[in-house]
Coordinates of C-alpha atoms and ligand atoms in Angstrom, one line a residue:
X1 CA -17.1 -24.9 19.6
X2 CA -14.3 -27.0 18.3
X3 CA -13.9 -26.7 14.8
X4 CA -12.0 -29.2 13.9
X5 CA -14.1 -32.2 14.5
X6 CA -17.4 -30.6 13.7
X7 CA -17.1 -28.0 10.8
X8 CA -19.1 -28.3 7.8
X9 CA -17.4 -26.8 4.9
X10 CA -20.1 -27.5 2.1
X11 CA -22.5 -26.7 4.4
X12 CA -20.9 -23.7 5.4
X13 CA -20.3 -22.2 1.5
X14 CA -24.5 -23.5 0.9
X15 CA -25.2 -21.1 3.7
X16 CA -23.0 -18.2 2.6
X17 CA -24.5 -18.9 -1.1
X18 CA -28.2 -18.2 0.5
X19 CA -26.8 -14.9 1.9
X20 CA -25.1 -13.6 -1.2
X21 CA -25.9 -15.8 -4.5
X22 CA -23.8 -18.6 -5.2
X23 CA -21.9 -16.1 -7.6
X24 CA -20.5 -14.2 -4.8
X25 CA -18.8 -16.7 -3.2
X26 CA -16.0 -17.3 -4.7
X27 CA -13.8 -20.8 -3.8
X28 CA -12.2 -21.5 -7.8
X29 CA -7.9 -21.3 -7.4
X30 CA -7.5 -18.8 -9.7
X31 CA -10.8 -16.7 -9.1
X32 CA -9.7 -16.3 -5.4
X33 CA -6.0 -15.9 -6.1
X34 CA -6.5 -12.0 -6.1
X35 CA -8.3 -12.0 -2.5
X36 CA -6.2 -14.3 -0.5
X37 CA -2.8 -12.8 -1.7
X38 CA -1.3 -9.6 -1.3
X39 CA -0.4 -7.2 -4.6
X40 CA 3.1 -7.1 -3.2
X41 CA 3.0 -11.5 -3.2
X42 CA 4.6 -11.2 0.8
X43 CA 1.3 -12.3 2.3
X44 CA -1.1 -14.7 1.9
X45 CA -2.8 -18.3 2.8
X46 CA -5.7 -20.5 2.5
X47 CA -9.7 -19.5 2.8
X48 CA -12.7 -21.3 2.3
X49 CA -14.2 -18.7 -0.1
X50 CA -14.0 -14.7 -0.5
X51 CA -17.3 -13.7 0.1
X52 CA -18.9 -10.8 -1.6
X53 CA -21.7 -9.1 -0.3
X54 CA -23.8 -6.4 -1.3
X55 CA -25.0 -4.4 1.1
X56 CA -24.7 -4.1 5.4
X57 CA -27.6 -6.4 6.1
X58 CA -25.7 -9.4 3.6
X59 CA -22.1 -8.4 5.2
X60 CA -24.0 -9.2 8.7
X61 CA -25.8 -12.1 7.8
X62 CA -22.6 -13.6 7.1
X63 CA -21.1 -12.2 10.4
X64 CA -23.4 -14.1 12.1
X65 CA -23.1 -17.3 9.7
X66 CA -19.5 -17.5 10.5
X67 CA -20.0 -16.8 13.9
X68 CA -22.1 -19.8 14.5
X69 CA -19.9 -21.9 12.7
X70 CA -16.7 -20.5 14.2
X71 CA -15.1 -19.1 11.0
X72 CA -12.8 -15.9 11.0
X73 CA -13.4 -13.7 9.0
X74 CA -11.0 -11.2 7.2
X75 CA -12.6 -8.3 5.6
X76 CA -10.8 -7.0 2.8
X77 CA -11.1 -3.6 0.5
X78 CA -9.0 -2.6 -2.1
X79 CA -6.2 -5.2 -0.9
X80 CA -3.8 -2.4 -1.2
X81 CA -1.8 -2.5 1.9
X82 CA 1.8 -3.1 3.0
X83 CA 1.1 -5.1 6.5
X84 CA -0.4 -8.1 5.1
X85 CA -3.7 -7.1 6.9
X86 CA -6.1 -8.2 4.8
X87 CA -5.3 -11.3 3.3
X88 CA -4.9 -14.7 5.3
X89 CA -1.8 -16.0 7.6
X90 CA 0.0 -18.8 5.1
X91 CA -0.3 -21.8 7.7
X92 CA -3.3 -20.3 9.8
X93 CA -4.8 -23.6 11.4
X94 CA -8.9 -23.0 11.2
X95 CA -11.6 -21.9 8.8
X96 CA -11.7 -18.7 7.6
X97 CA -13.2 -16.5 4.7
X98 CA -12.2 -13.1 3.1
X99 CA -15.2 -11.0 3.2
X100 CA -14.5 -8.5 0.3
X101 CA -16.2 -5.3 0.3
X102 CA -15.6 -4.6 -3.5
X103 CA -19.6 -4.2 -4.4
X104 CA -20.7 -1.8 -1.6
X105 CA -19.3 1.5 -3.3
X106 CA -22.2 3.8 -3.2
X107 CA -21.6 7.5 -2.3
X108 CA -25.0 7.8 -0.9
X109 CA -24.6 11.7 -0.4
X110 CA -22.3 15.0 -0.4
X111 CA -23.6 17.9 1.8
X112 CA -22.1 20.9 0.8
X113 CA -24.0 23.1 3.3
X114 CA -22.3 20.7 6.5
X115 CA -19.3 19.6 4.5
X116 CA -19.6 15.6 4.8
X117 CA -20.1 12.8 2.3
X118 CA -21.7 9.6 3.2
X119 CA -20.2 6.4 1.5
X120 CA -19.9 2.7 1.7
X121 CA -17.2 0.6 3.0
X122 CA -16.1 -0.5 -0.7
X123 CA -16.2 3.4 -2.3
X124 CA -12.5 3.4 -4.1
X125 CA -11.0 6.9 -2.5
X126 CA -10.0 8.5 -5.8
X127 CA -14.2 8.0 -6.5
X128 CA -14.7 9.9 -3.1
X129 CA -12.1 12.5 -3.9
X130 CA -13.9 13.1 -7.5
X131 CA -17.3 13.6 -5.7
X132 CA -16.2 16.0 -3.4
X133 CA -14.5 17.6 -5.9
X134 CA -17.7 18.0 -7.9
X135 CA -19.1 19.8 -5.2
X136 CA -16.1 22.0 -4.9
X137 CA -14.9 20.7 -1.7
X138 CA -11.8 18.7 -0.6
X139 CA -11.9 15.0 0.8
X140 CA -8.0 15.7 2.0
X141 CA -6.9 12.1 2.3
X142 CA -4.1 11.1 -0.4
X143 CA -2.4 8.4 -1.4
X144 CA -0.2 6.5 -4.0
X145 CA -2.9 4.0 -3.8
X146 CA -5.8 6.3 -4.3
X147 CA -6.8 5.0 -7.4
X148 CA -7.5 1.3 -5.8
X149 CA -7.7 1.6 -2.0
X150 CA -10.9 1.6 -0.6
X151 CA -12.7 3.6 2.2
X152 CA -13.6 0.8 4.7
X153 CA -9.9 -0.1 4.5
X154 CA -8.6 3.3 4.8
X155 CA -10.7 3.8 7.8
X156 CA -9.8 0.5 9.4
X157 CA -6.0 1.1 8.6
X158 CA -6.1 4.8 9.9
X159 CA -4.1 5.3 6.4
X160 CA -2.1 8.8 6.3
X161 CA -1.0 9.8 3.5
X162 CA 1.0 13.1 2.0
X163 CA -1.5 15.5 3.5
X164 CA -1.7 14.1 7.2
X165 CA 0.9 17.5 7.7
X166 CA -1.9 19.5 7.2
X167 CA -5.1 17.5 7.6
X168 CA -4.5 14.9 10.0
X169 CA -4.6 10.9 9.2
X170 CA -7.7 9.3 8.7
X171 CA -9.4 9.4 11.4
X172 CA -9.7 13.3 11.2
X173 CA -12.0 12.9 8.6
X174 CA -14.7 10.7 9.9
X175 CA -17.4 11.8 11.6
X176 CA -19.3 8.6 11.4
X177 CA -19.4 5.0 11.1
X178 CA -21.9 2.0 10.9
X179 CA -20.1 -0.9 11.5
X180 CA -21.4 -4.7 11.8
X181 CA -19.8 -6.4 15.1
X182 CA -18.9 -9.6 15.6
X183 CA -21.9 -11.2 17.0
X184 CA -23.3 -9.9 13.4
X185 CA -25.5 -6.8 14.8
X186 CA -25.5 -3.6 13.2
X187 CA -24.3 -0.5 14.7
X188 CA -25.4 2.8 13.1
X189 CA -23.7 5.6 13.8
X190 CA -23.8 7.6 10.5
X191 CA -24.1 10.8 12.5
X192 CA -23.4 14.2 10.0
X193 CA -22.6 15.8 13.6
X194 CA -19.7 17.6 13.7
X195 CA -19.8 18.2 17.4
X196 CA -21.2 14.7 19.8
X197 CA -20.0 14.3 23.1
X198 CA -22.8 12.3 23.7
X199 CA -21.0 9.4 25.5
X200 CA -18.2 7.2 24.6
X201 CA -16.5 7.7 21.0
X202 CA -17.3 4.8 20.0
X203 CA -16.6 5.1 16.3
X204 CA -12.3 5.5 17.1
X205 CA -11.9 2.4 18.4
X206 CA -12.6 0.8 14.8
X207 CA -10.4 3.4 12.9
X208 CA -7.3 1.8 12.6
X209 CA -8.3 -1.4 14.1
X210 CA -8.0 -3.4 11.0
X211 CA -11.1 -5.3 11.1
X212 CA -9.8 -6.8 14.3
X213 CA -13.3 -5.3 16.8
X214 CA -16.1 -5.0 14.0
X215 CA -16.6 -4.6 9.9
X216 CA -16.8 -0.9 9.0
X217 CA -20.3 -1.0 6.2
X218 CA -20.4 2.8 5.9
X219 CA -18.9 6.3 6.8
X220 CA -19.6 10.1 7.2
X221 CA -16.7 11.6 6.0
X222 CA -15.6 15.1 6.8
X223 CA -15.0 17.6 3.7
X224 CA -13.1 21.0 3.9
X225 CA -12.9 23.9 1.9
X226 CA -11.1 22.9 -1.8
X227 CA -8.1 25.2 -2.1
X228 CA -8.3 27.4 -5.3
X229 CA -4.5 27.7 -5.5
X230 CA -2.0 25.3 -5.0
X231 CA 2.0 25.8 -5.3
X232 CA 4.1 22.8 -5.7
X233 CA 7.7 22.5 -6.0
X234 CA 10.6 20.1 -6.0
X235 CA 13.9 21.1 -4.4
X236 CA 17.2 19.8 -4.2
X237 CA 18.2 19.7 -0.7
X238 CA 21.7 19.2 0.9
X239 CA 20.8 17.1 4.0
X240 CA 17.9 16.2 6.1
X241 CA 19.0 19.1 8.5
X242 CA 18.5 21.8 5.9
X243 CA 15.1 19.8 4.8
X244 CA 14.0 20.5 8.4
X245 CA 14.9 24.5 8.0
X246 CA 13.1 24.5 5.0
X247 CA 10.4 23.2 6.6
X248 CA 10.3 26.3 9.6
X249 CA 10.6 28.7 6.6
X250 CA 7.8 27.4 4.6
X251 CA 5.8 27.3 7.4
X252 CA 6.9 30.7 8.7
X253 CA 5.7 32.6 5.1
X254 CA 3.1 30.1 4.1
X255 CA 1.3 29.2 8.1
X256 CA -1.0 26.2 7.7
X257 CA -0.9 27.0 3.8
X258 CA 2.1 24.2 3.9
X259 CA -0.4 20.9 3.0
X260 CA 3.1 18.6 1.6
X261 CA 6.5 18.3 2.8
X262 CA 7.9 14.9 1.4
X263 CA 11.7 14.4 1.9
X264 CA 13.0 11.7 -0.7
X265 CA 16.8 10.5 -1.3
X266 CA 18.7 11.0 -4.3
X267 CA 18.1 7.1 -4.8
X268 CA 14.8 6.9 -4.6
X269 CA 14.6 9.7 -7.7
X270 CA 17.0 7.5 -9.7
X271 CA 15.5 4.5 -9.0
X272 CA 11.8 5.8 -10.2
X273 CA 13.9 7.6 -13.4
X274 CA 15.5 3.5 -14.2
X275 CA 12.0 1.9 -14.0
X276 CA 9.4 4.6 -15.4
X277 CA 11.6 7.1 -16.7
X278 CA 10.4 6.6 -20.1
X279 CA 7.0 6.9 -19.0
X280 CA 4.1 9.7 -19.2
X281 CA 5.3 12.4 -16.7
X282 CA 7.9 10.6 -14.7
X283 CA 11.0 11.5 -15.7
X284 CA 14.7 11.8 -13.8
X285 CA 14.4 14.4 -10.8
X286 CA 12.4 17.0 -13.4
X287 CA 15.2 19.3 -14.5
X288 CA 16.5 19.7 -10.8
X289 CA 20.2 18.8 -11.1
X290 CA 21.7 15.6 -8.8
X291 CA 21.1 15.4 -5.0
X292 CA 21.4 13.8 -2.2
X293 CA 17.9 14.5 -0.9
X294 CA 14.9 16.3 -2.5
X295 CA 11.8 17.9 -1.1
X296 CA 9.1 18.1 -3.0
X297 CA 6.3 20.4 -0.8
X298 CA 2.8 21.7 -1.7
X299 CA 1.6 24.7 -0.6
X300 CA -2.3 25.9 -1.0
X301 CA -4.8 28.2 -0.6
X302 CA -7.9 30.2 -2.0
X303 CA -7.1 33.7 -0.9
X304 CA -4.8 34.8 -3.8
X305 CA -0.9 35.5 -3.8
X306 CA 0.1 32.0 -3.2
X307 CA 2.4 31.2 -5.7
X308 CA 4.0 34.9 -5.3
X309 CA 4.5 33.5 -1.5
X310 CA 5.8 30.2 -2.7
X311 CA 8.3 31.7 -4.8
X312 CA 9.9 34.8 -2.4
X313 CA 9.6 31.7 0.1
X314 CA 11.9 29.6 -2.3
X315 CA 14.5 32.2 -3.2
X316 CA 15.1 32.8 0.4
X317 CA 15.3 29.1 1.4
X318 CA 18.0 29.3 -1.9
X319 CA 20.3 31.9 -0.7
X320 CA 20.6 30.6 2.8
X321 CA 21.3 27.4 0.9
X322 CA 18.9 25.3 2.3
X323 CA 17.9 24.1 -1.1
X324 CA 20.8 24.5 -4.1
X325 CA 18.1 24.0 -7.0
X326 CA 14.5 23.5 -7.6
X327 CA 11.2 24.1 -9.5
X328 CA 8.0 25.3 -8.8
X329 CA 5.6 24.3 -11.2
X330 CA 3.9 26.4 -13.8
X331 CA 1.0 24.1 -14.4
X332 CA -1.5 21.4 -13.3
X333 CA 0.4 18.8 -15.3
X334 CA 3.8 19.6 -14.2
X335 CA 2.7 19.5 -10.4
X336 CA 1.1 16.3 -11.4
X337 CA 4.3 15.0 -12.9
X338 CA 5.8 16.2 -9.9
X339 CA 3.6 14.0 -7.7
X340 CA 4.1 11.1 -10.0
X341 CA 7.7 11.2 -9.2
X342 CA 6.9 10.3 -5.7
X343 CA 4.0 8.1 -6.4
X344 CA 6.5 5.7 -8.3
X345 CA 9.1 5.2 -5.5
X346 CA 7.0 1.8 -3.9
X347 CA 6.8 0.5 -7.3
X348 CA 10.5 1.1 -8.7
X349 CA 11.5 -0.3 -5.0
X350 CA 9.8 -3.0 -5.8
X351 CA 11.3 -3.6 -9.2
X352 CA 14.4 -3.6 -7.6
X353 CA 13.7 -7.0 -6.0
X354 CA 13.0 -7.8 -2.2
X355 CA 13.1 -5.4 0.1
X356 CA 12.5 -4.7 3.9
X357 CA 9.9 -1.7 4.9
X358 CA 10.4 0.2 7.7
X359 CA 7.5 2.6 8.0
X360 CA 8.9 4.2 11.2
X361 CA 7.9 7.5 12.9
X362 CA 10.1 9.5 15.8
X363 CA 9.9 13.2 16.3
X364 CA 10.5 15.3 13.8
X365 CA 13.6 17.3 15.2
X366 CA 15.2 13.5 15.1
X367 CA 14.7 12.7 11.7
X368 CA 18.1 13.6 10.2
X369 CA 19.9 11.8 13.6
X370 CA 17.7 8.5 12.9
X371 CA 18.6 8.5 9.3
X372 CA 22.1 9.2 9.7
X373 CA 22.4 6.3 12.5
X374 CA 20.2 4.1 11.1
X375 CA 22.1 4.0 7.8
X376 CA 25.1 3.7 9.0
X377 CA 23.8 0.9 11.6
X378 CA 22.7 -1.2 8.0
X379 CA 25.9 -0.7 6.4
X380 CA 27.6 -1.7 9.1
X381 CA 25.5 -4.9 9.1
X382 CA 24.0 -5.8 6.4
X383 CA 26.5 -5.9 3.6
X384 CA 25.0 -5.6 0.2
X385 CA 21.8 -4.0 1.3
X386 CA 20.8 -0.5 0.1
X387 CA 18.3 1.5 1.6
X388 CA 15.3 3.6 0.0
X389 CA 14.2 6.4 2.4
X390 CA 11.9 8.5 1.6
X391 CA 8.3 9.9 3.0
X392 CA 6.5 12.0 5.1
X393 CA 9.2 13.9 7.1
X394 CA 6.5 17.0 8.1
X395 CA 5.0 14.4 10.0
X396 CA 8.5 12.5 11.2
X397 CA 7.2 9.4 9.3
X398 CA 10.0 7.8 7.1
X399 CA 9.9 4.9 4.9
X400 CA 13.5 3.4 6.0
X401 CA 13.1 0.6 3.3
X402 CA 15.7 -1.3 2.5
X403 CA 16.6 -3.4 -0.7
X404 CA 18.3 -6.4 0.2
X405 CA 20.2 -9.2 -1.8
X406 CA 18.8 -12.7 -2.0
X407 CA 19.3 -14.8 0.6
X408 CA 19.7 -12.3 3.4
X409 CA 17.5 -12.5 6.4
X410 CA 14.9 -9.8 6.6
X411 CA 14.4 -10.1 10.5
X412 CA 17.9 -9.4 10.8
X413 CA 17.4 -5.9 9.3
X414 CA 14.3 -5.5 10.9
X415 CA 15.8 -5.7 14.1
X416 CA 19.0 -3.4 13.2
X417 CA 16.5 -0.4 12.1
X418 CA 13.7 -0.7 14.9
X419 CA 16.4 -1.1 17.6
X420 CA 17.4 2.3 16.7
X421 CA 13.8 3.7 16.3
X422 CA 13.2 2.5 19.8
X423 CA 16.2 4.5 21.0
X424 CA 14.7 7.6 19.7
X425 CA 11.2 6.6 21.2
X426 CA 9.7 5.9 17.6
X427 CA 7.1 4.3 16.1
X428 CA 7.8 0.7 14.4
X429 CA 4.3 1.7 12.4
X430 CA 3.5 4.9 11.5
X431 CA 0.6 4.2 9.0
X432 CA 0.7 0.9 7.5
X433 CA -0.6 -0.5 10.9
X434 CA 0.7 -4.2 12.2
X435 CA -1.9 -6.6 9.9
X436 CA 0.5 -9.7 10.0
X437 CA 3.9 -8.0 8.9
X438 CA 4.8 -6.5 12.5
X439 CA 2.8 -8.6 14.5
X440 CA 6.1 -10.1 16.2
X441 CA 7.8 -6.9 16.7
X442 CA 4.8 -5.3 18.1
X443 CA 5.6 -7.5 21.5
X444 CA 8.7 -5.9 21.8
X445 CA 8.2 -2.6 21.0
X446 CA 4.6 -2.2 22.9
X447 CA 4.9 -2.1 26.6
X448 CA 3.0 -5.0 28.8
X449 CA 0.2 -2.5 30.2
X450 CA -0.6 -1.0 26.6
X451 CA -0.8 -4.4 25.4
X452 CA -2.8 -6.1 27.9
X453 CA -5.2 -3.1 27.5
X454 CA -5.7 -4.1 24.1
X455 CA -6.2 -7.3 24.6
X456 CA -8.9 -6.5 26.9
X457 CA -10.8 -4.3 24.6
X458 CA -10.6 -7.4 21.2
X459 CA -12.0 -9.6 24.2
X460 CA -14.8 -7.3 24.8
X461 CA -15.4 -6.9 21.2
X462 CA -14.4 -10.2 20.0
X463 CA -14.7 -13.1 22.4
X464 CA -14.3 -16.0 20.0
X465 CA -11.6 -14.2 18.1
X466 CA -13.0 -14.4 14.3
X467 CA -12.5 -11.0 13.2
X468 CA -9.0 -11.0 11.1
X469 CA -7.5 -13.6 13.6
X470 CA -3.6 -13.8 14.3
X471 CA -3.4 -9.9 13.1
X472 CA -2.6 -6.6 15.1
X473 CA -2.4 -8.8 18.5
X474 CA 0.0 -10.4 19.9
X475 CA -0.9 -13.4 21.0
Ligands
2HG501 C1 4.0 6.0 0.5 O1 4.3 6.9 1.3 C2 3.4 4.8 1.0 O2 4.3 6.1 -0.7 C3 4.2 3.5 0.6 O3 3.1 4.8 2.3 C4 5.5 3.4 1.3 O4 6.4 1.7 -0.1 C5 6.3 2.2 1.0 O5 7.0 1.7 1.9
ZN502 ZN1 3.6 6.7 3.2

């Protein structure tokens, strides 16, 4: 239908008020501020209202509201990612809505017997890890942005995380999904199975499709044994390359034990000590002396001995100088502290004023050749920038951030660092996803078959292209 000469706006927010209450839907400037914007202020643009709804059956009675008015729709959870995703395109001709799904944060169920919980799409993480935990199992999906992020939007993100190493990203740990689709029908499949080969898997083709095919409502998730014992320790580390031999030897005494392996540069650690060192637990690199790199890797298990492993594993990995200091923590709060160290890097980056995220991935083996071409490819170029790298190098995933000065073009960097990743056969998004941050650089970096593939698939799903329009796709 065309919009623009026949769209209704009042009429529109009367008929979302009937579906929700007229307290739900929330049009006030400053009331809506918080749904159209993203937490890091990159992202954001106009909407009619954010909509609120409480349950699946509300969330697709305003699916199909919107549908037969032609309004996108942009669901939204916990607003906490980096890609601009779930927010609105600043500039975006046509009427959309964010469609939060703050309310619906039931855990409906944990089965200890099958190992799954059953939430809804607005259930914050850290509340789904305390659950589990209650029933003395593990929901192994962590984040800095636990605490906030919710499960509808870590499931349509794919998130990762610091125990992807071990666990896998996201979408190892759903076993089910309901989901509303675009026409506004409702598609059940909160199966507890964990074995269905019962036709298509239908349920992956939302996980990390960021709202773009259908509206995840609910989830089975997948639990696994809680470790009784965990072992986790921060090293000083002379180079990526001796990060990477740490890695073999950890793995070699500890097997799958190893569930953390985070490298992080010297700067990152003095950047967290100048903004937080003064507070709770954060604090300078912990009593490890200066470095240019750090590890800090966790290491878990229930069947006793860990930490006895941990430490032999350490002293070895210290004589064949693969690590010149370290500590291994004596206690919950100091492996906490320790984790807060590296929780606080996005935030003292972003103290430091604008920067430039690269969340790249390339093989692991290449991870001390990328970083040492890629930084000296943004020296070269970029005069006055710095970069932040830290991240997940178990799984090859760095963040190749860099802080820029004001003024400088942040394409320009862009296209310094993902030139390189390309030349190493890289990811230009390891787990933030595309939202509208990488949207551009997606047509460059994605061949023309695996695109128009794509494209083919959010036409099936998504013919009038309402769900989170101008994100993830190329036009
Ligand atoms: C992390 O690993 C997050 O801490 C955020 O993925 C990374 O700030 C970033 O670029
Ligand atoms: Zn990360």
């Amino acid at each position: 239908m065309d919009v623009s000469t026949s769209f209704n706006a009042a009429a529109m927010l009367d008929s979302l008020a009937g579906i929700v209450g007229p307290a739900q839907v929330i049009t006030d400037a400053h009331d809506i501020e918080p749904y159209v914007t993203d937490w890091r202020r990159m992202f954001g643009g106009p909407a009619l209202a954010a909509v609120r709804p409480a349950d699946t059956a509300q969330v697709a009675a305003v699916v199909r509201a919107c549908a037969a008015a032609g309004v996108g729709i942009i669901a939204q959870g916990g607003n906490t990612g980096l890609a601009g995703g779930a927010v609105p395109i600043a500039g975006r001709a046509g009427p959309q809505i964010v469609l939060s799904l703050a309310r619906m944060t039931a855990i409906r169920d944990v089965d200890p017997v099958g190992m799954t919980m059953l939430v809804q799409a607005g259930c914050v993480l850290a509340a789904a890890q305390e659950a589990a935990a209650d029933a003395g199992l593990l929901l192994p999906i962590s984040f800095g942005a636990q605490g906030s992020a919710r499960l509808g939007g870590v499931i349509s993100t794919n998130a990762g995380g610091v125990n992807v190493l071990r666990y896998g990203m996201t979408r190892q740990s759903v076993l089910g999904l309901e989901v509303v689709l675009a026409d506004g029908s409702v598609v059940n499949g909160l199966r507890r199975l964990h074995k269905d080969n019962a036709g298509y898997d239908w349920k992956q083709i939302f996980i990390g499709s960021e709202g773009t095919l259908g509206i995840v409502t609910a989830a089975v998730l997948r639990l696994v044994p809680r470790p009784r014992e965990r072992g986790t320790a921060l090293l000083a580390v002379p180079t990526p390359e001796a990060a990477l031999a740490l890695l073999a030897r950890a793995r070699g005494a500890l097997g799958d034990g190893v569930t953390a392996f985070e490298l992080i540069s010297g700067r990152s650690l003095r950047i967290v000590e100048r903004h937080f060192g003064g507070s709770a637990g954060v604090g300078g690199s912990a009593g490890v002396g200066d470095a240019p790199w750090f590890v800090l890797m966790e290491a878990a298990g229930s069947i006793g001995g860990l930490r006895a492993a941990v430490e032999d594993m350490l002293v070895g990995a210290i004589e064949a100088g693969e690590a010149t200091d370290g500590v291994l923590a004596e206690s919950e709060t100091q492996a906490n502290a320790l984790w807060s160290l590296r929780e606080h890097i996005t935030d003292a980056e972003k103290a430091e004023g604008p920067s430039v995220k690269h969340d790249v991935s390339v093989p692991v083996a290449d991870i001390p050749a990328f970083l040492a071409e890629a930084s000296a490819a943004v020296a070269a170029a970029h005069a006055g920038a710095w970069v932040n790298a830290f991240g997940h190098v178990g799984d090859g995933n760095i963040h190749f951030n860099v802080v820029i000065p004001p003024g400088m073009a942040p394409h320009a960097v862009n296209h310094t660092v993902h030139e390189i990743v390309a030349r190493f056969a890289g990811s230009i998004s390891a787990e933030h996803g595309i939202g509208q941050y990488r949207i551009g650089e997606l047509a460059t970096y994605k061949s023309a078959p695996e695109l128009a593939l794509q494209r083919r698939l959010k036409q099936a799903m998504d013919p009038d292209g309402l769900l989170n329009p101008g994100k993830l796709l190329p036009g």
